[in-house]
Amino acid sequence: MKYEVTIEGTLRHVTVERRRDGAYRVVVDDVEHIVDLSRPTPDAFQMLIDNASWEAGAVFTPAGWLVDVMGLTTEVEVVDPRRKPIQLSAGTSGGTLSTQMPGRVVRVLVAAGDPVTKGQPLLVIEAMKMENEMKAPIAGTVADIFVAEGQTVESGAKLVRIE
Amino acid sequence: MKYEVTIEGTLRHVTVERRRDGAYRVVVDDVEHIVDLSRPTPDAFQMLIDNASWEAGAVFTPAGWLVDVMGLTTEVEVVDPRRKPIQLSAGTSGGTLSTQMPGRVVRVLVAAGDPVTKGQPLLVIEAMKMENEMKAPIAGTVADIFVAEGQTVESGAKLVRIE
Amino acid sequence: MPHPPFHKVLVANRGEIAVRVIRACHELGVRTVAVFSEADREALHVRSAGEAVCIGPAPSSESYLCGEVIIAAALRTGAQAIHPGYGFLSENAAFAQSVIDAGLVWIGPPPSAIESMGSKTGARQRMIAAGVPVVPGTSHAIATAEEALVLAVEFGFPVMIKAAAGGGGKGMRRVDHPDDFASAWRSAQSEARKSFKDDAVYLEKFVDDPKHIEIQVLADAHGHTVHLFERDCSVQRRNQKVVEETPCAVLPNDTRLAMAAVAVQAAEAVGYVGAGTIEFLYSQASGEFYFLEMNTRLQVEHPITEMVTGIDLARAQLRIAAGEPLWFAQKDIVQRGHAIECRVYAEDPSQQFAPAPGRISGLREPGGPWVRVDSGVYAGYEVPIHYDPMIAKLVCWGSDREEAISRTIRALREYRVRGIRTSIPFFAALLRDPDFADGRYSTGFLSPERLTRLTDASRNDEIATIAAALAQFERDTRPSRPESATPRESAWKRSGRPGGA
Amino acid sequence: MPHPPFHKVLVANRGEIAVRVIRACHELGVRTVAVFSEADREALHVRSAGEAVCIGPAPSSESYLCGEVIIAAALRTGAQAIHPGYGFLSENAAFAQSVIDAGLVWIGPPPSAIESMGSKTGARQRMIAAGVPVVPGTSHAIATAEEALVLAVEFGFPVMIKAAAGGGGKGMRRVDHPDDFASAWRSAQSEARKSFKDDAVYLEKFVDDPKHIEIQVLADAHGHTVHLFERDCSVQRRNQKVVEETPCAVLPNDTRLAMAAVAVQAAEAVGYVGAGTIEFLYSQASGEFYFLEMNTRLQVEHPITEMVTGIDLARAQLRIAAGEPLWFAQKDIVQRGHAIECRVYAEDPSQQFAPAPGRISGLREPGGPWVRVDSGVYAGYEVPIHYDPMIAKLVCWGSDREEAISRTIRALREYRVRGIRTSIPFFAALLRDPDFADGRYSTGFLSPERLTRLTDASRNDEIATIAAALAQFERDTRPSRPESATPRESAWKRSGRPGGA
């Protein structure tokens, strides 16, 4: 299986094959690794990569894999080039601002129809005694506001759409 | 719901009712308790019994509930008297010796047809570098031997049937 | 077993500190009552306590800050005393007084001592009267720039001009030279007026690149006060302590002892009883130190002092509150080895430390020699959005500073929290930073640039790439298997020894 | 950071001790290689190490005992040294020699020292030569009862007659009085003949109600040997240590120092290098002590010595093996406070401690102040049937013995292992036993009667009854919900404060 893996803006070409002995052959940009994979718990990928012991957590989300290694979580996009058109049609968030963090909307700073610049604070979400400004991902006009002041939002909730 | 609960050979009559506020009313042999139950993890029963905080693990097995409190596991039989006939027809182990512990059969000490006394060692199972004699639950004659020397057995496996 | 200091204690807090106090109680044979908000029914402190009582809805203002409800719960459950932990009501003198008025024992200093240290300007004046060094400055507004300049020259430049009504850096100016004074004075006044509708400003000597050093004290109700040496709490982000250590790596011993003596003096000046902390600014350049404030409660970072002195501060609080005289003298308190604490926050270091509440799907806390985790969470726990993001503290001891650092790094490497993001990966990079290693860091250590650099240093993109590709491969080739299933078989089982592979 | 003693070390063991050694390596900046059997692919030591190599099938004889395969793995991975842990190949002089012959460093004593202490009778003779007190007795068979009686009178009654080929109590007789000697001699001979086809018997003084006390030593390759005081390991079941503590509660200080001096003498007599333990029998009645044997490796119970001395024994082993001279002198080694270890076994105390392997469905290890868990398992781990049932060690420190005991009881109360049965509930009752509390217990402490009593004392049938009834009720009333679903809602959420309920 060939994948295009994007991590922190860098694209890597990765080939994964399962060998007869059950181990995986993983080629990352021409560098070959033999990986023995075990899953001691459902959320842990315990890998012996050329004997080196590494462990990662990997959770599937619509936006890609959330992979944590040694405690640091990174979003990793894995695309099968053959399925690429389908993947792309799923679209990205574009002008829609979502929250990655659950919390309570304490202030909405814009109204529908307002023009906004990229990076302009649109609303403030409070979580764990801290206020966090949520900023416009693009410049444009506020088309929809999906939340109201005082409302509690879950992680991933859409907040504002900008056209 | 009324239950007959047997623990360590003692029978207790227990009534469980769910109150409107979501708490449980549990009456054990005429002593009433109000219990707020929470399940912080699927295997944990976190109970506030009249405010006192207790935690138990409870796992359902065909033989009854395996309940652990403060680390000690006890078998508890809970019978709904209305369903009693059905419960009884499931039968108990009678003259069949099973192993509660997985391991390897290192020696079979009897043969089919042998007369045995209650408590007589029938076979030896090794687990974790220790040999354990498995003894006859009743006196009688060996009817079936379900395992062979060298065989690895799982927990709950039948070993010998005595008639 | 000696007689327990109390029959039953109510712990008016949540999270790791509630668990910490409950542990101390249980070790002393004291029964415990936890209180919890509706959001905290499944919290660890409820699971840990002997009894637990719900005191209201999720917001602190309707639960953990409701003194009357908490006192009622104590009376109803037959608790004899209340331990407030830190935060919430712990430094609320009126609450302390209500506890006492209800016939209960307050496990903390007398309300008068809380009161004395509660107001910054009041505490400052009291400390000046007691002969404790404070940052040179004026405690109240100054009328004219000319008058202020005279004082500034007296304090010595650089000085800070600060808004009397202020906070958050507004109306604040640093002045390095007398020539710049007048214009800085005007702009500070103007900004103060705009920000606070009050242009009163005052003057303080600027302590360049200071360390935040604090001294732990313990005092009994019989007039004995001792100190338990210092903690260096200079690693801070947004004025919040992140990593603390003891002893301070660079504090000269005579300064250490002078600070400790001053701390005892400060505690005695307010008739202090119990565990308390005197915070100082320490200038590495001049070697001088200044009283900052006193925390009249147990500190978050108290464990590092415990690890080097062998004295259990939470137990000591209970015994002191029960009237016991101190059972050791100053000369018996000896620092042995070195201890470091890392505060584990549910925050995402890769997103500017944004709060990251959520369910902890998997948890493996580090263990082994001299590794202590004071945790408020467990596997399966949902970290709520309502409270402080600190979920645990990692405390490591070593026979010297190098051993403590290397052990902390080892423990961080073992620490697994899945399901939420935490500050854990950031610490290992921080402890490896050469500026941390030499010990001279000041409160300005965690600059935005350093935060970014340290976070980037903890990346493992190569491994993440392989893991993501394997995860996708497993997903693509085994579509019928549910995500949570565990394939137990290993390649080794099928292939035998890798030498043959 | 000082220079690491080695670049890379292979740890030839599994379970908690492999994890322990890996931790020490990582703290010193040493890379690690784990070895594992096919049954151990998911074991914690594999997850903890830097690299891991499969060395064969599940049975130890085909994996962890295969010296050649292990040495090959070390050479292939570029390891410089091998640490054997305890058990398995750790006291195999031939393996140690093979490691050295392969050009690797053996992290342990010289093979000659292992050899000297390996044979019980050889060690005994060598110790007698070195002036170390041994249990008075004859190291070889005695021809006639008359000859033996003369010796028995010389040793003083009671004496033991033991089968030379023996073991397991067969051919063993205790004789309290000269009049009974001849008949006991005959029956011991007869039983020895029946059991071992060899009627040779020998004589040993009977030490009544002894304590098992051992002294930890450390020796470098430059002729320095120090001791790290004693451990009391008298709480035993089936000759296996269960609970250990240090210091011993009842050992007079002059005896402690005399034993320690003898231990150093014993180690020096065999040219010992590294960490080792000299075991003694100590008679509380007479105050005398006798050499029993020397363990030429790290002991299971080494952590309690670490907790009171502050010296990391595993790190010390690595540094000594790298040729470093001891970095402290005898006078620098001070016992501070008290430490207790409980060995957590996967055994069912309610079924005569039958082995209880299986999957650990849930795990919460205790934490907080001065609680150390050296664990070889994790939540979700399947404890295999192939190896020793010890899954973890709980080690607690206190400023005195009472504090250590109460802290251990607190930690045991927090310890949650679900899915398998363990010896945890048994320990809390043991530590509360008045005969344990007074410290005078001997190796006979854990009689079958006491085992039963202690196990019964840990029952909570009332709570178990309520839990089982609730579990059944939930099952009966929510048949559609799968067993693993978590009802997250609490009654509190719906009812508000309990005061209103």
PDB file of N, CA, C and O in Angstrom, chain C residues 36-71:
ATOM      1  N   PHE C  36     -17.990  17.413  46.785  1.00  0.00           N
ATOM      2  CA  PHE C  36     -17.838  17.421  45.329  1.00  0.00           C
ATOM      3  C   PHE C  36     -18.986  18.160  44.671  1.00  0.00           C
ATOM      4  O   PHE C  36     -20.106  18.176  45.171  1.00  0.00           O
ATOM      5  N   SER C  37     -18.665  18.776  43.554  1.00  0.00           N
ATOM      6  CA  SER C  37     -19.702  19.398  42.722  1.00  0.00           C
ATOM      7  C   SER C  37     -20.344  18.314  41.867  1.00  0.00           C
ATOM      8  O   SER C  37     -19.824  17.212  41.739  1.00  0.00           O
ATOM      9  N   GLU C  38     -21.462  18.665  41.266  1.00  0.00           N
ATOM     10  CA  GLU C  38     -22.155  17.685  40.408  1.00  0.00           C
ATOM     11  C   GLU C  38     -21.271  17.210  39.258  1.00  0.00           C
ATOM     12  O   GLU C  38     -21.463  16.108  38.756  1.00  0.00           O
ATOM     13  N   ALA C  39     -20.312  18.043  38.845  1.00  0.00           N
ATOM     14  CA  ALA C  39     -19.413  17.632  37.759  1.00  0.00           C
ATOM     15  C   ALA C  39     -18.347  16.662  38.246  1.00  0.00           C
ATOM     16  O   ALA C  39     -17.638  16.070  37.438  1.00  0.00           O
ATOM     17  N   ASP C  40     -18.233  16.501  39.555  1.00  0.00           N
ATOM     18  CA  ASP C  40     -17.110  15.759  40.128  1.00  0.00           C
ATOM     19  C   ASP C  40     -17.501  14.445  40.794  1.00  0.00           C
ATOM     20  O   ASP C  40     -16.718  13.894  41.567  1.00  0.00           O
ATOM     21  N   ARG C  41     -18.699  13.947  40.482  1.00  0.00           N
ATOM     22  CA  ARG C  41     -19.114  12.695  41.117  1.00  0.00           C
ATOM     23  C   ARG C  41     -18.093  11.592  40.906  1.00  0.00           C
ATOM     24  O   ARG C  41     -17.889  10.752  41.786  1.00  0.00           O
ATOM     25  N   GLU C  42     -17.446  11.585  39.732  1.00  0.00           N
ATOM     26  CA  GLU C  42     -16.501  10.507  39.421  1.00  0.00           C
ATOM     27  C   GLU C  42     -15.049  10.914  39.653  1.00  0.00           C
ATOM     28  O   GLU C  42     -14.136  10.205  39.237  1.00  0.00           O
ATOM     29  N   ALA C  43     -14.850  12.036  40.316  1.00  0.00           N
ATOM     30  CA  ALA C  43     -13.483  12.519  40.527  1.00  0.00           C
ATOM     31  C   ALA C  43     -12.729  11.617  41.498  1.00  0.00           C
ATOM     32  O   ALA C  43     -13.320  10.933  42.336  1.00  0.00           O
ATOM     33  N   LEU C  44     -11.417  11.652  41.383  1.00  0.00           N
ATOM     34  CA  LEU C  44     -10.591  10.751  42.184  1.00  0.00           C
ATOM     35  C   LEU C  44     -10.708  11.026  43.679  1.00  0.00           C
ATOM     36  O   LEU C  44     -10.637  10.110  44.488  1.00  0.00           O
ATOM     37  N   HIS C  45     -10.904  12.283  44.043  1.00  0.00           N
ATOM     38  CA  HIS C  45     -10.968  12.560  45.488  1.00  0.00           C
ATOM     39  C   HIS C  45     -12.217  11.950  46.102  1.00  0.00           C
ATOM     40  O   HIS C  45     -12.212  11.565  47.272  1.00  0.00           O
ATOM     41  N   VAL C  46     -13.283  11.818  45.314  1.00  0.00           N
ATOM     42  CA  VAL C  46     -14.500  11.159  45.803  1.00  0.00           C
ATOM     43  C   VAL C  46     -14.244   9.656  45.966  1.00  0.00           C
ATOM     44  O   VAL C  46     -14.665   9.040  46.948  1.00  0.00           O
ATOM     45  N   ARG C  47     -13.507   9.096  45.017  1.00  0.00           N
ATOM     46  CA  ARG C  47     -13.186   7.667  45.094  1.00  0.00           C
ATOM     47  C   ARG C  47     -12.219   7.378  46.234  1.00  0.00           C
ATOM     48  O   ARG C  47     -12.169   6.257  46.734  1.00  0.00           O
ATOM     49  N   SER C  48     -11.430   8.366  46.608  1.00  0.00           N
ATOM     50  CA  SER C  48     -10.397   8.136  47.614  1.00  0.00           C
ATOM     51  C   SER C  48     -10.878   8.312  49.047  1.00  0.00           C
ATOM     52  O   SER C  48     -10.317   7.720  49.964  1.00  0.00           O
ATOM     53  N   ALA C  49     -11.896   9.151  49.230  1.00  0.00           N
ATOM     54  CA  ALA C  49     -12.312   9.511  50.585  1.00  0.00           C
ATOM     55  C   ALA C  49     -13.152   8.420  51.228  1.00  0.00           C
ATOM     56  O   ALA C  49     -13.664   7.527  50.557  1.00  0.00           O
ATOM     57  N   GLY C  50     -13.306   8.526  52.543  1.00  0.00           N
ATOM     58  CA  GLY C  50     -14.171   7.609  53.272  1.00  0.00           C
ATOM     59  C   GLY C  50     -15.652   7.908  53.048  1.00  0.00           C
ATOM     60  O   GLY C  50     -16.472   7.007  52.971  1.00  0.00           O
ATOM     61  N   GLU C  51     -15.981   9.182  52.998  1.00  0.00           N
ATOM     62  CA  GLU C  51     -17.346   9.607  52.700  1.00  0.00           C
ATOM     63  C   GLU C  51     -17.272  10.729  51.687  1.00  0.00           C
ATOM     64  O   GLU C  51     -16.245  11.385  51.552  1.00  0.00           O
ATOM     65  N   ALA C  52     -18.403  10.980  51.032  1.00  0.00           N
ATOM     66  CA  ALA C  52     -18.421  12.074  50.060  1.00  0.00           C
ATOM     67  C   ALA C  52     -19.803  12.700  50.028  1.00  0.00           C
ATOM     68  O   ALA C  52     -20.817  12.004  50.092  1.00  0.00           O
ATOM     69  N   VAL C  53     -19.824  14.017  49.941  1.00  0.00           N
ATOM     70  CA  VAL C  53     -21.079  14.770  49.974  1.00  0.00           C
ATOM     71  C   VAL C  53     -21.093  15.746  48.808  1.00  0.00           C
ATOM     72  O   VAL C  53     -20.133  16.484  48.589  1.00  0.00           O
ATOM     73  N   CYS C  54     -22.209  15.755  48.086  1.00  0.00           N
ATOM     74  CA  CYS C  54     -22.359  16.692  46.971  1.00  0.00           C
ATOM     75  C   CYS C  54     -22.720  18.067  47.524  1.00  0.00           C
ATOM     76  O   CYS C  54     -23.581  18.195  48.388  1.00  0.00           O
ATOM     77  N   ILE C  55     -22.018  19.102  47.036  1.00  0.00           N
ATOM     78  CA  ILE C  55     -22.256  20.450  47.581  1.00  0.00           C
ATOM     79  C   ILE C  55     -22.754  21.443  46.545  1.00  0.00           C
ATOM     80  O   ILE C  55     -22.790  22.641  46.836  1.00  0.00           O
ATOM     81  N   GLY C  56     -23.141  20.967  45.359  1.00  0.00           N
ATOM     82  CA  GLY C  56     -23.722  21.919  44.419  1.00  0.00           C
ATOM     83  C   GLY C  56     -23.302  21.711  42.985  1.00  0.00           C
ATOM     84  O   GLY C  56     -22.567  20.775  42.684  1.00  0.00           O
ATOM     85  N   PRO C  57     -23.758  22.586  42.109  1.00  0.00           N
ATOM     86  CA  PRO C  57     -23.465  22.465  40.679  1.00  0.00           C
ATOM     87  C   PRO C  57     -22.003  22.701  40.341  1.00  0.00           C
ATOM     88  O   PRO C  57     -21.213  23.119  41.190  1.00  0.00           O
ATOM     89  N   ALA C  58     -21.688  22.469  39.063  1.00  0.00           N
ATOM     90  CA  ALA C  58     -20.304  22.501  38.598  1.00  0.00           C
ATOM     91  C   ALA C  58     -19.545  23.797  38.886  1.00  0.00           C
ATOM     92  O   ALA C  58     -18.412  23.730  39.376  1.00  0.00           O
ATOM     93  N   PRO C  59     -20.101  24.985  38.608  1.00  0.00           N
ATOM     94  CA  PRO C  59     -19.267  26.183  38.809  1.00  0.00           C
ATOM     95  C   PRO C  59     -18.790  26.302  40.255  1.00  0.00           C
ATOM     96  O   PRO C  59     -19.574  26.101  41.199  1.00  0.00           O
ATOM     97  N   SER C  60     -17.522  26.653  40.430  1.00  0.00           N
ATOM     98  CA  SER C  60     -16.940  26.751  41.777  1.00  0.00           C
ATOM     99  C   SER C  60     -17.757  27.680  42.657  1.00  0.00           C
ATOM    100  O   SER C  60     -17.916  27.439  43.855  1.00  0.00           O
ATOM    101  N   SER C  61     -18.259  28.746  42.045  1.00  0.00           N
ATOM    102  CA  SER C  61     -18.999  29.738  42.821  1.00  0.00           C
ATOM    103  C   SER C  61     -20.255  29.135  43.446  1.00  0.00           C
ATOM    104  O   SER C  61     -20.793  29.667  44.410  1.00  0.00           O
ATOM    105  N   GLU C  62     -20.722  28.025  42.872  1.00  0.00           N
ATOM    106  CA  GLU C  62     -21.919  27.394  43.414  1.00  0.00           C
ATOM    107  C   GLU C  62     -21.608  26.111  44.187  1.00  0.00           C
ATOM    108  O   GLU C  62     -22.507  25.380  44.579  1.00  0.00           O
ATOM    109  N   SER C  63     -20.330  25.797  44.371  1.00  0.00           N
ATOM    110  CA  SER C  63     -19.977  24.567  45.080  1.00  0.00           C
ATOM    111  C   SER C  63     -18.734  24.773  45.967  1.00  0.00           C
ATOM    112  O   SER C  63     -18.880  25.041  47.160  1.00  0.00           O
ATOM    113  N   TYR C  64     -17.558  24.713  45.349  1.00  0.00           N
ATOM    114  CA  TYR C  64     -16.333  24.725  46.162  1.00  0.00           C
ATOM    115  C   TYR C  64     -16.080  26.061  46.857  1.00  0.00           C
ATOM    116  O   TYR C  64     -15.246  26.156  47.739  1.00  0.00           O
ATOM    117  N   LEU C  65     -16.802  27.100  46.439  1.00  0.00           N
ATOM    118  CA  LEU C  65     -16.643  28.396  47.099  1.00  0.00           C
ATOM    119  C   LEU C  65     -17.792  28.695  48.061  1.00  0.00           C
ATOM    120  O   LEU C  65     -17.866  29.783  48.626  1.00  0.00           O
ATOM    121  N   CYS C  66     -18.712  27.741  48.230  1.00  0.00           N
ATOM    122  CA  CYS C  66     -19.857  27.957  49.110  1.00  0.00           C
ATOM    123  C   CYS C  66     -19.510  27.522  50.539  1.00  0.00           C
ATOM    124  O   CYS C  66     -19.770  26.376  50.941  1.00  0.00           O
ATOM    125  N   GLY C  67     -18.930  28.435  51.282  1.00  0.00           N
ATOM    126  CA  GLY C  67     -18.481  28.107  52.631  1.00  0.00           C
ATOM    127  C   GLY C  67     -19.580  27.550  53.521  1.00  0.00           C
ATOM    128  O   GLY C  67     -19.372  26.575  54.257  1.00  0.00           O
ATOM    129  N   GLU C  68     -20.757  28.146  53.455  1.00  0.00           N
ATOM    130  CA  GLU C  68     -21.845  27.722  54.344  1.00  0.00           C
ATOM    131  C   GLU C  68     -22.238  26.275  54.088  1.00  0.00           C
ATOM    132  O   GLU C  68     -22.461  25.491  55.014  1.00  0.00           O
ATOM    133  N   VAL C  69     -22.337  25.936  52.802  1.00  0.00           N
ATOM    134  CA  VAL C  69     -22.724  24.563  52.437  1.00  0.00           C
ATOM    135  C   VAL C  69     -21.665  23.569  52.923  1.00  0.00           C
ATOM    136  O   VAL C  69     -21.977  22.481  53.416  1.00  0.00           O
ATOM    137  N   ILE C  70     -20.419  23.977  52.789  1.00  0.00           N
ATOM    138  CA  ILE C  70     -19.321  23.082  53.190  1.00  0.00           C
ATOM    139  C   ILE C  70     -19.324  22.880  54.709  1.00  0.00           C
ATOM    140  O   ILE C  70     -19.165  21.761  55.206  1.00  0.00           O
ATOM    141  N   ILE C  71     -19.532  23.958  55.442  1.00  0.00           N
ATOM    142  CA  ILE C  71     -19.580  23.829  56.904  1.00  0.00           C
ATOM    143  C   ILE C  71     -20.766  22.956  57.322  1.00  0.00           C
ATOM    144  O   ILE C  71     -20.639  22.095  58.213  1.00  0.00           O
TER     145      ILE C  71
END
